[in-house]
Amino acid sequence: MKTLNMKFSIIMAVCLLFTACESFLDEPISKSSSVVPSTIEDLEALIIGDRDDSMERNYTYIFGTDDYGFDKALVAVKPGAYAISGQIAWGLWDEELMATSGDSYWTSEFKRIFVINSVLYYLEEVSGTEEEKKQLSAEAHFWRAYMYFNLVNTYCLPYSAANLNELGLPLRKTTSFEESLERASLEETYNFIKADLDAALTLDVKLEKGFEDKNRTWRASDAGVNAFAARFYLAMNDYTNALKYADAALALHSDLVDYNTEMRYSDIDYSVTIQGQTIDPQLPYLYDEPSDANKTKWKELYVYKFLRNGFAWYSPSEDLLASYDQTNDLRYRYHIVEDYSFVRDVNQDVNFSRPGYVFFGEEVIASGPTVPEMLLTKAECEARNGDYNVALNTVNKLRAVRMAGNINLTAGSKAEAIGKILEERRRELPFTSRWMDVRRYNSNDDSSDDVTITRDFYEYNIGQILEGQNKTYTLEPNSRRFAIPIPEEDIVASNGAIKQNTY
């Protein structure tokens, strides 16, 4: 009970900072409002957090790439299908609207960083063995690195030699509210993440199964830290280190789900009858509740993190849909629900059907590092380093459990192999990985993989979408809009210490 009370008091104190008119970045916490932790178990309770801490509400990842599809016909059939302060602001890269729309992702991640810093602050004061404290310190550094990495890939320009002196993030290293709120440089921010990662790599905790055959992914493990390290170095276009850590992660944990034998459709009837015709959207069993049980048993996952779309519709673009072999790719069979619009009550016309990408429930896709991501990272690094035949063998290990039949990728050159591996990466990791991938493609030394994102949609204003007034929206390589604006309320609350991105 003491642990729960302590956890509740500290979390409530942190949350109160966000309900005031000033932000967490400059309002001191009252020490009298918190129960001081006294045991290592108290701090572990903070590390674990609650179920909501595993959810990443990053609209940029969900709506900001060419994986997400905007459909003009849907506007006529279901007014309000696209929220101006949601899909429109982030999907059409409207920096003014994003800055004032109440971005919860910035807030939630820094709130969690405060909690992790509290763990590090109290670590030497609580009871517990030195080994327990060493492992918990490494785990805390891992979670802080993980959150800062997602923040820097959202609110800052991509990592490149040309951008190192651009604005990074405020570096919150302690619980002190006297720390500077000024944004460090991008280079300093990456160095900060790397230092946390180096500390996390000392973790000596295995990814073990807990109760009911569930992998203990809600706590950090050596496999999870190595998998994150591979993701970190890939974002820096450091293929040597990305390959090194992907190999290390796979050596520790390499379980795959065979979509030929381990996937099925839901047993729940989701059919609807419209205009006398019955339509039965085929949803995977992972859609069923309780989806928490499905998530904890998903054996490909290294880290228990999930991208959550509160609008409950991952709308795949025509470009994404066309990338699949719709006959033989089992990811298309089980994750692309062709009649998903009927599940979302777009059912005025039996002939109007739109697909959805579905994984866990209607809102959630695994965003933590996975075994497939490590295979794809390994394959890409091998190909970019010149071993493209080895790379194809690596990626075909994944295709063996994703395709109906033995359908391997082949290529006659390094360039062709890289292209096919990147296409496979997009099919395997839609929405969760695409934003980070496009950023690094556009920032590396290979111009052949550059991506320009284009949307044909309508003009709009703060109150409505202007049907019939067509407009083309474009996000080009090297655009400064690859750095999402920081919420204006935090800019104001910092009294000018936090500088906004420039466009």
mmCIF file of C-alpha atoms in Angstrom, residues 44 131-132 134-136 138-139 200-208 216 219-226 252:
data_model
loop_
_atom_site.group_PDB
_atom_site.id
_atom_site.type_symbol
_atom_site.label_atom_id
_atom_site.label_comp_id
_atom_site.label_asym_id
_atom_site.label_seq_id
_atom_site.Cartn_x
_atom_site.Cartn_y
_atom_site.Cartn_z
ATOM 1 C CA GLU A 44 10.167 0.137 -9.544
ATOM 2 C CA GLU A 131 23.133 -4.568 -7.824
ATOM 3 C CA GLU A 132 19.405 -3.768 -7.742
ATOM 4 C CA LYS A 134 22.660 -0.519 -10.701
ATOM 5 C CA GLN A 135 20.097 -2.369 -12.815
ATOM 6 C CA LEU A 136 17.307 0.093 -12.030
ATOM 7 C CA ALA A 138 20.345 1.414 -16.292
ATOM 8 C CA GLU A 139 16.629 0.858 -16.882
ATOM 9 C CA ALA A 200 21.309 1.513 -20.458
ATOM 10 C CA LEU A 201 23.525 -0.935 -22.353
ATOM 11 C CA THR A 202 25.023 -2.015 -19.009
ATOM 12 C CA LEU A 203 21.647 -3.566 -18.133
ATOM 13 C CA ASP A 204 21.932 -7.265 -17.363
ATOM 14 C CA VAL A 205 18.292 -8.336 -17.299
ATOM 15 C CA LYS A 206 16.988 -10.977 -19.707
ATOM 16 C CA LEU A 207 13.734 -10.763 -21.646
ATOM 17 C CA GLU A 208 12.048 -13.553 -19.726
ATOM 18 C CA ARG A 216 8.139 -9.209 -19.648
ATOM 19 C CA ARG A 219 10.330 -3.705 -18.150
ATOM 20 C CA ALA A 220 13.627 -3.007 -19.882
ATOM 21 C CA SER A 221 15.788 -5.960 -20.930
ATOM 22 C CA ASP A 222 19.173 -6.406 -22.565
ATOM 23 C CA ALA A 223 17.422 -7.474 -25.762
ATOM 24 C CA GLY A 224 15.145 -4.420 -25.685
ATOM 25 C CA VAL A 225 18.014 -1.994 -25.068
ATOM 26 C CA ASN A 226 20.032 -3.446 -27.951
ATOM 27 C CA LEU A 252 19.100 -12.507 -27.435
#
